[in-house]
Short mmCIF file of C-alpha atoms in Angstrom, two decimals:
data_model
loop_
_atom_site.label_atom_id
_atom_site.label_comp_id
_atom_site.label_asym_id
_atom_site.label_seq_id
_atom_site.Cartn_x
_atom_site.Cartn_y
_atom_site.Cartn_z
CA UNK T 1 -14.41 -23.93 -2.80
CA UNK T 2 -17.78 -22.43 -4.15
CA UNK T 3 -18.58 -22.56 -7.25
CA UNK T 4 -17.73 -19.22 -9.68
CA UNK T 5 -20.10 -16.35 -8.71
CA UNK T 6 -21.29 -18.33 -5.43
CA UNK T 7 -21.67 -16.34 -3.05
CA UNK T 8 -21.59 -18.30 0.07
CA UNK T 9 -23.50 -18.48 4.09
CA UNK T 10 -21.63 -16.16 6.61
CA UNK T 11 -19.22 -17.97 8.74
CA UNK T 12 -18.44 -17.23 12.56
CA UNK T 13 -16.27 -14.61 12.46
CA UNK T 14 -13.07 -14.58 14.93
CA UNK T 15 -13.58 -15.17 18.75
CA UNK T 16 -13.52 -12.23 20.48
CA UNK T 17 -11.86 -13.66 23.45
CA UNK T 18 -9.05 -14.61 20.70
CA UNK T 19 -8.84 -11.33 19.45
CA UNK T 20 -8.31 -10.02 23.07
CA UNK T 21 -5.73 -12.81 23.80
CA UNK T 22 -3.90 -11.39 20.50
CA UNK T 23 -3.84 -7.71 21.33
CA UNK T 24 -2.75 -8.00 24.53
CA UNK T 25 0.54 -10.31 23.39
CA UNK T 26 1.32 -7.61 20.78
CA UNK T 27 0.78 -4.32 22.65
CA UNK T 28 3.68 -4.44 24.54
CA UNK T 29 6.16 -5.31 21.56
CA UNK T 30 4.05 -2.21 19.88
CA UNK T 31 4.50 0.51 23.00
CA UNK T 32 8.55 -0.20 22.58
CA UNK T 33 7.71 0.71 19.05
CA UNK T 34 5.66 3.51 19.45
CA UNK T 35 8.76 5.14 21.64
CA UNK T 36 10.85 4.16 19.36
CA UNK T 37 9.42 6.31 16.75
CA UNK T 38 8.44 9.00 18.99
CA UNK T 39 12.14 9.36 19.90
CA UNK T 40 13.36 9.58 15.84
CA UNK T 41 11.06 12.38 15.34
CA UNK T 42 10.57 14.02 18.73
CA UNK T 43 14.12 15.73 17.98
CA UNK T 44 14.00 19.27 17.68
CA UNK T 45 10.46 19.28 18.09
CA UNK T 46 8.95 22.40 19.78
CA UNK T 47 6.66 21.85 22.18
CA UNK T 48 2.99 23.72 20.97
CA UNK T 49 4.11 25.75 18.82
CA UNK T 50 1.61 28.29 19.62
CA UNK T 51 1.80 31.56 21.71
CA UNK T 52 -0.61 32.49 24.77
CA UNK T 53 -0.66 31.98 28.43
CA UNK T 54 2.89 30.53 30.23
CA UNK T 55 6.08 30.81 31.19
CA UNK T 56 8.13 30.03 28.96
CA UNK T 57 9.65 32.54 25.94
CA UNK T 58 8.88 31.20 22.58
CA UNK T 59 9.74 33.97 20.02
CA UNK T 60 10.37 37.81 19.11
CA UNK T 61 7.93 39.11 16.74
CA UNK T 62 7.14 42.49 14.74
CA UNK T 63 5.15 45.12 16.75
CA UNK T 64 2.02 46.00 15.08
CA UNK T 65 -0.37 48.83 15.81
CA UNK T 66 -3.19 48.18 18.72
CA UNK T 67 -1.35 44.89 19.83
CA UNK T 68 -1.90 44.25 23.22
CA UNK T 69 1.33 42.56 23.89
CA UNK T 70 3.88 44.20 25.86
CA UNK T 71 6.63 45.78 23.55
CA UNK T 72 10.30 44.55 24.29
CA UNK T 73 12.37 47.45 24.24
CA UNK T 74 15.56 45.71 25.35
CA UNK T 75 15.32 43.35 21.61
CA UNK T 76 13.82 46.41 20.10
CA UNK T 77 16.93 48.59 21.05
CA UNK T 78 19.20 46.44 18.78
CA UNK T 79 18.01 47.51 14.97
CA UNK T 80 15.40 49.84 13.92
CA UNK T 81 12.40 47.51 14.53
CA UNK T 82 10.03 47.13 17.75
CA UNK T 83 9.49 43.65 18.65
CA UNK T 84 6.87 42.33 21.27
CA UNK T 85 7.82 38.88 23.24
CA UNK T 86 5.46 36.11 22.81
CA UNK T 87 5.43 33.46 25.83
CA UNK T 88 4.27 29.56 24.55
CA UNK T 89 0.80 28.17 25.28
CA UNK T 90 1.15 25.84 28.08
CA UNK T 91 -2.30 25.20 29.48
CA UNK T 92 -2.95 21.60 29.25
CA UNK T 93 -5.45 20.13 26.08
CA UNK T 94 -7.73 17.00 25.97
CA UNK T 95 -7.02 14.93 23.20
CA UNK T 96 -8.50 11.23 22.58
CA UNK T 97 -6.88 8.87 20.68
CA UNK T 98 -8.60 5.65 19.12
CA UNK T 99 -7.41 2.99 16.70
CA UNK T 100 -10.17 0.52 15.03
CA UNK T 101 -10.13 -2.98 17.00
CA UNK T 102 -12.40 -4.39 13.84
CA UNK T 103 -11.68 -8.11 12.38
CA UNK T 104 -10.74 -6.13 8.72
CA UNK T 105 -7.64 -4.63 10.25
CA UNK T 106 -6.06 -7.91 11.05
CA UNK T 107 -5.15 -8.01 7.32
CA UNK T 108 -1.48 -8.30 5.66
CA UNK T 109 -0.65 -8.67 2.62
CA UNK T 110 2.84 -10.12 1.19
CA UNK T 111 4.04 -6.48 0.56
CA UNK T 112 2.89 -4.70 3.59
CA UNK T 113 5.66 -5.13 6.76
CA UNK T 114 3.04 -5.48 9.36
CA UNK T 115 -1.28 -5.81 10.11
CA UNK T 116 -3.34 -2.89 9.74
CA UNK T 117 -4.33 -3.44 13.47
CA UNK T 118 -0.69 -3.50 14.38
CA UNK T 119 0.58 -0.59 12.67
CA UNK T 120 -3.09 1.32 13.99
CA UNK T 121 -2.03 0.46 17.59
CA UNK T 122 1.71 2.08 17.37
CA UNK T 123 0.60 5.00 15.84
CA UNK T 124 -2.51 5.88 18.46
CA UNK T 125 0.63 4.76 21.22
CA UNK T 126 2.87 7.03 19.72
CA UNK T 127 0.50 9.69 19.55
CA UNK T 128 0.09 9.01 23.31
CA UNK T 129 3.99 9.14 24.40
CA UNK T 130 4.40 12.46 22.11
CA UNK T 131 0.90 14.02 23.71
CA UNK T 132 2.05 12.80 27.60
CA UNK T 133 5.84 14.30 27.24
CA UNK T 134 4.02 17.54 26.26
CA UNK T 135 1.99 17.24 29.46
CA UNK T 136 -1.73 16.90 27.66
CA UNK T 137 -4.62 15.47 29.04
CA UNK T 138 -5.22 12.11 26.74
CA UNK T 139 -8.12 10.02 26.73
CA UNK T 140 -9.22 6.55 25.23
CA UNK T 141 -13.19 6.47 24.89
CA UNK T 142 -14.69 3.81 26.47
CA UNK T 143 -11.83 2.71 27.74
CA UNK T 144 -10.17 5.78 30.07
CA UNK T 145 -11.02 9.62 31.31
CA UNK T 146 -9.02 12.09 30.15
CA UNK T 147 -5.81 12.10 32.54
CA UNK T 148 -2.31 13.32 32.42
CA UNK T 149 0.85 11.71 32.92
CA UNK T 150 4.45 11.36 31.60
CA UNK T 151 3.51 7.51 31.28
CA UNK T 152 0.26 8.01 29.50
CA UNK T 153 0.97 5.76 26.95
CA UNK T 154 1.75 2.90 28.74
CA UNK T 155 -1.39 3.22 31.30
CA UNK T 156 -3.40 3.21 27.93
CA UNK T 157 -1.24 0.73 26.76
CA UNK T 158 -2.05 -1.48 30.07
CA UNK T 159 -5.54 -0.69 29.83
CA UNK T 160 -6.01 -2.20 26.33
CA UNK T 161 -4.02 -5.02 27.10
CA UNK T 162 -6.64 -6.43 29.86
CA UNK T 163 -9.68 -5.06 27.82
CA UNK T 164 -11.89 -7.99 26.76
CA UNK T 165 -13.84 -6.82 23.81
CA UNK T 166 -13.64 -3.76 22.50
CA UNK T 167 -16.64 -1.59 20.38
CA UNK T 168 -16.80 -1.82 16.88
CA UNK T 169 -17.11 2.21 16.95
CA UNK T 170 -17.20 3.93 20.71
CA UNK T 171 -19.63 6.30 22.13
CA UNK T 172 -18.19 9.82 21.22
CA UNK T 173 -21.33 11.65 22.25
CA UNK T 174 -18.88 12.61 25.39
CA UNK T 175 -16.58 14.22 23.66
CA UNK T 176 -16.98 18.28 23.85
CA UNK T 177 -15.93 21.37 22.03
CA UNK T 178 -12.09 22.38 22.46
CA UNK T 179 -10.89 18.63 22.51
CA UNK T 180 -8.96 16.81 19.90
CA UNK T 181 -9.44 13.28 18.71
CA UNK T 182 -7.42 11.03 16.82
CA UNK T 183 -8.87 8.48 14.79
CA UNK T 184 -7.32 5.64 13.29
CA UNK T 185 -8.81 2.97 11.15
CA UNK T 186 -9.13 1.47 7.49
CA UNK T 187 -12.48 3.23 6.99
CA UNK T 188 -13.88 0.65 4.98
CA UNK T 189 -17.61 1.07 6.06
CA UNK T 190 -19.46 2.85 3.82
CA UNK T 191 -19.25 6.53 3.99
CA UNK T 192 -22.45 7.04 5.23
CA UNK T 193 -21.92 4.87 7.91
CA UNK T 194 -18.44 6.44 8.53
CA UNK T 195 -20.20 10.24 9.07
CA UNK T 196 -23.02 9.43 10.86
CA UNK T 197 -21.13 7.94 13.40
CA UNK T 198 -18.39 11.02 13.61
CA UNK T 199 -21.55 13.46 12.88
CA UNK T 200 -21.71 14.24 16.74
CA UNK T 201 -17.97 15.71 16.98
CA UNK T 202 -18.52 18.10 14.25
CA UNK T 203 -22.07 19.21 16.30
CA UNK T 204 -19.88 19.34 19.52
CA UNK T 205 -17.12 21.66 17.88
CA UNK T 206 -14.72 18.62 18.25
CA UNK T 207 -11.36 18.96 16.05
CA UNK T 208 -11.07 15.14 14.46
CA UNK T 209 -7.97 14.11 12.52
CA UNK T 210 -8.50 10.84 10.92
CA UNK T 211 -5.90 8.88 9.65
CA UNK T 212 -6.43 5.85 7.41
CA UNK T 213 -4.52 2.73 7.67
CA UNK T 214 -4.01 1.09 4.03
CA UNK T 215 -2.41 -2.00 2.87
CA UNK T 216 -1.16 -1.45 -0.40
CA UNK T 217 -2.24 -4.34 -2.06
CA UNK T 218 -6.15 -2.80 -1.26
CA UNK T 219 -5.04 -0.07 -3.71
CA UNK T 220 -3.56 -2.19 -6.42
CA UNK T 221 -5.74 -5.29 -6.23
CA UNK T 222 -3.07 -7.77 -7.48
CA UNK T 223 -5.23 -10.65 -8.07
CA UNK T 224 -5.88 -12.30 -11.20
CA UNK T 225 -7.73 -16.14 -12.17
CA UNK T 226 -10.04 -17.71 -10.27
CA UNK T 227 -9.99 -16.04 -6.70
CA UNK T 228 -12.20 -16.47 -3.05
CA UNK T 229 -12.91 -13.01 -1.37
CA UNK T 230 -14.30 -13.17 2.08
CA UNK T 231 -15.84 -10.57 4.39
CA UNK T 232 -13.63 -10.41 7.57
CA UNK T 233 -16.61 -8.32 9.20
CA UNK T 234 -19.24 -10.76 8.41
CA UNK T 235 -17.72 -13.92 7.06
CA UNK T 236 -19.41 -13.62 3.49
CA UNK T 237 -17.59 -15.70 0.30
CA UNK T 238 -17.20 -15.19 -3.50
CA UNK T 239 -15.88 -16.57 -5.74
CA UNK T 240 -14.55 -14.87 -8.60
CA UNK T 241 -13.59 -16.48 -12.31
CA UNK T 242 -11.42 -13.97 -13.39
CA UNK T 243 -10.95 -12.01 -10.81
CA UNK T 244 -8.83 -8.93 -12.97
CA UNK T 245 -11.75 -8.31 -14.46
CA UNK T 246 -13.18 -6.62 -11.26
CA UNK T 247 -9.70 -4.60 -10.87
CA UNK T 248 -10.92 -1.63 -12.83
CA UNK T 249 -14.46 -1.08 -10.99
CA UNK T 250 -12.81 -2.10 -7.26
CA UNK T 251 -10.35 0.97 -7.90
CA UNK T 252 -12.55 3.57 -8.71
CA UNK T 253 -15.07 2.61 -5.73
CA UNK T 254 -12.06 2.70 -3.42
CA UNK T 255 -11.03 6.04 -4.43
CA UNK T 256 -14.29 7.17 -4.40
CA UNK T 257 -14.78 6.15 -0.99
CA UNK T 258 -11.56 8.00 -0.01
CA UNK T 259 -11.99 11.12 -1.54
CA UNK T 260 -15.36 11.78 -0.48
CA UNK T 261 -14.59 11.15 3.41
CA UNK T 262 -11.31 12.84 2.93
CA UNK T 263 -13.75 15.93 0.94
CA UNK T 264 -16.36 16.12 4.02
CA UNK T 265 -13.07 16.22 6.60
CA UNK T 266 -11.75 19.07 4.83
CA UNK T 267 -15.04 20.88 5.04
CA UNK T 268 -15.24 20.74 8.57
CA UNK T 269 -11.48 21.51 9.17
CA UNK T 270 -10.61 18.24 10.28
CA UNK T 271 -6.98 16.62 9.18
CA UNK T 272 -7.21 13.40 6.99
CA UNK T 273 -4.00 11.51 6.25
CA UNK T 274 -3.34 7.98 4.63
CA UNK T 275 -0.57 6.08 6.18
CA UNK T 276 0.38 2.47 4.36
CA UNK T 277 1.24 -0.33 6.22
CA UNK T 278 4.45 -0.51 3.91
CA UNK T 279 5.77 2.99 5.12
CA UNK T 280 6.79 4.33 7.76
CA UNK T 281 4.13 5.05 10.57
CA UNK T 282 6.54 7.96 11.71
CA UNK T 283 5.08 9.99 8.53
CA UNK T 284 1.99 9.90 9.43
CA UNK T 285 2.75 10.76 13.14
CA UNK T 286 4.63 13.92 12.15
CA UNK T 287 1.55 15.14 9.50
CA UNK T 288 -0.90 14.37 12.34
CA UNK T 289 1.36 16.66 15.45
CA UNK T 290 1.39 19.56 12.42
CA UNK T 291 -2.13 19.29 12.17
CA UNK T 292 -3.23 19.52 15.66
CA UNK T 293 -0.59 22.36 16.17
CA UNK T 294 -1.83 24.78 13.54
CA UNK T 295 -4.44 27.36 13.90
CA UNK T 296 -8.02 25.75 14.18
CA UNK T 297 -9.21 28.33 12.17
CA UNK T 298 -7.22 27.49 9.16
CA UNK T 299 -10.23 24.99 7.18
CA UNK T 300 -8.94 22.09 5.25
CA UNK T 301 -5.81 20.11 7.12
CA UNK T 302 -6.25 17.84 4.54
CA UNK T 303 -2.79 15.61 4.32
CA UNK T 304 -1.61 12.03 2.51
CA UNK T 305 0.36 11.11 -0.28
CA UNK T 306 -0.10 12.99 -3.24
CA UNK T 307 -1.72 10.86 -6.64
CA UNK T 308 -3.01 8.16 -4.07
CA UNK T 309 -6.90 6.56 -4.53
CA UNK T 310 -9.39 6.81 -1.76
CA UNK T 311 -12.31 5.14 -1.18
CA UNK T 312 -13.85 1.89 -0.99
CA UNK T 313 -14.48 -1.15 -3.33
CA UNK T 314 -17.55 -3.09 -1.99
CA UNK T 315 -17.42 -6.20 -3.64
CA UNK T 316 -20.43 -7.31 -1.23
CA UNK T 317 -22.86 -4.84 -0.13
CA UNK T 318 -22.22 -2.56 2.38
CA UNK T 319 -18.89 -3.52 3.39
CA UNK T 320 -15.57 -3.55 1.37
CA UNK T 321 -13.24 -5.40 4.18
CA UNK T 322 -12.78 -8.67 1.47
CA UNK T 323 -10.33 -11.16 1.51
CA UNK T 324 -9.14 -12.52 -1.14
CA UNK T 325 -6.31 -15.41 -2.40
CA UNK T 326 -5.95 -17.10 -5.49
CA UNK T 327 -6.49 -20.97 -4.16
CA UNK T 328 -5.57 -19.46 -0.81
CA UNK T 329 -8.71 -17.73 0.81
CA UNK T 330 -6.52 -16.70 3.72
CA UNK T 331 -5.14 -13.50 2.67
CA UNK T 332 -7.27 -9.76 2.37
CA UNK T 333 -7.45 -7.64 -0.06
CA UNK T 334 -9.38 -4.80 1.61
#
């Protein structure tokens, strides 16, 4: 171990042949859990949710002056009221789904149930299942073109499986106006970094709901005496003395970090909702499918858990994906 304050050489990050090898041994454990949830929440679940062109009746609603709906005088007949009958939405809608493949999601901490990565994977699945029973067109970028089918998540599931390495952060530039994306990472690059990249769906008119993975222990940084963080992105050490005395200044970078990416998403009328590795991944599912079914025109989907912190510590520069361990330099902290 370095000595206190060392900071240390990068090291070779994980193999990305490894990291392939992995994800494709968990994937298929993680599609039976993506259905799983999909099933405990798809009940009594309404398909769109949204009136317009199709066949099938969705609700009665008050008749109001210079609507162009046609009135239904049968329903209207019954009280003193004149009701128009709305039909449900049912053309088809594009929406792309992505989880982060980067080497900071692999982390777990002792009070956390499962990775980052894994729990990242089985909610972009499960948004997959829910989108394909619908009948939506669903997409992966840089992976598949949009397609529809009532086994969409397990073609994308497949696909991922025999992908070698994956992109750090995918080409969106072919994403146009009218789509949806889902986005799901720990968003620990700096916030910058983080909006320049998703700067070209907000010029295209694309409708991005990001939801951040979190390990709780990132928010509470439960370390204390002489600890060894390391960079899973680029392999970088310190080594900390006391390392409660950086608890205070970590937390308030971290919920900086949050709060302003979570600020610019609610600008642009994108949903942003935190999901932690040590709940369940069906809350963040259900907060997401409200999200993309309300009106687009309604700014500021902002959703999460209320009194939560945000943001990002960088205890190195430019990157605040550390590990950390008292005496055991295995374990992350964000």
């Amino acid at each position: 171990m370095g000595r206190i304050g060392e900071v240390q050489a990068p090291v070779a990050t994980r193999d990305a042949l490894a990291r392939g090898r992995l994800r494709a041994s968990l994937v298929p454990d993680l599609l039976v859990e993506a259905r799983r949830i999909v099933n405990t929440v798809i009940a009594g679940w309404h398909g769109r949710r949204k009136r317009g062109i199709g066949e099938n009746f969705w609700q009665f609603r008050p008749y109001v002056e210079g609507d162009s709906s046609r009135i239904d005088w049968r329903r209207s007949a019954r009280d003193d009221h004149t009701y128009v009958r709305d039909r449900e939405w049912e053309a088809a809608h594009t929406v792309w789904l992505w989880s982060d493949p980067s080497p900071s999601m692999l982390y777990k901490s002792a009070a956390a149930g499962v990775s980052k990565e894994s729990r990242a994977l089985v909610l972009a699945l499960a948004m997959a299942e829910l989108l394909s029973r619908s009948g939506e067109r669903i997409a992966w970028p840089g992976l598949t073109d949009p397609f529809t089918a009532r086994n969409g998540a397990e073609r994308i599931a497949a696909q991922l499986s025999h992908a070698g390495e994956l992109p750090a952060k995918p080409d969106l530039s072919a994403i146009r106006r009218f789509c949806d994306i889902v986005i799901v990472s720990d968003f620990l690059d700096p916030v910058e970094e983080t909006m320049a990249w998703l700067d070209v769906l907000a010029r295209h008119g694309v409708r991005a709901h990001l939801i951040e993975v979190a390990d709780p222990a990132e928010e509470t940084f439960p370390y204390a005496g002489r600890t060894e963080f390391t960079d899973p992105e680029t392999g970088d050490k310190l080594t900390a003395g006391r390392a409660e005395t950086l608890k205070e200044e970590y937390r308030l970078l971290y919920t900086a970090r949050r709060e302003e990416l979570a600020g610019w998403c609610k600008r642009l009328g994108w949903s942003f909702t935190v999901n932690h590795t040590d709940r369940l991944a069906s809350e963040a599912l259900v907060r997401v499918h409200m999200a993309m079914t309300a009106d687009s025109s309604r700014p500021g989907l902002t959703t999460g858990h209320a009194g939560l912190t945000t943001g990002h510590a960088g205890l190195t520069a430019g990157h605040a994906g550390l590990t950390a361990g008292g005496g055991d330099p295995g374990k992350a902290v964000a």
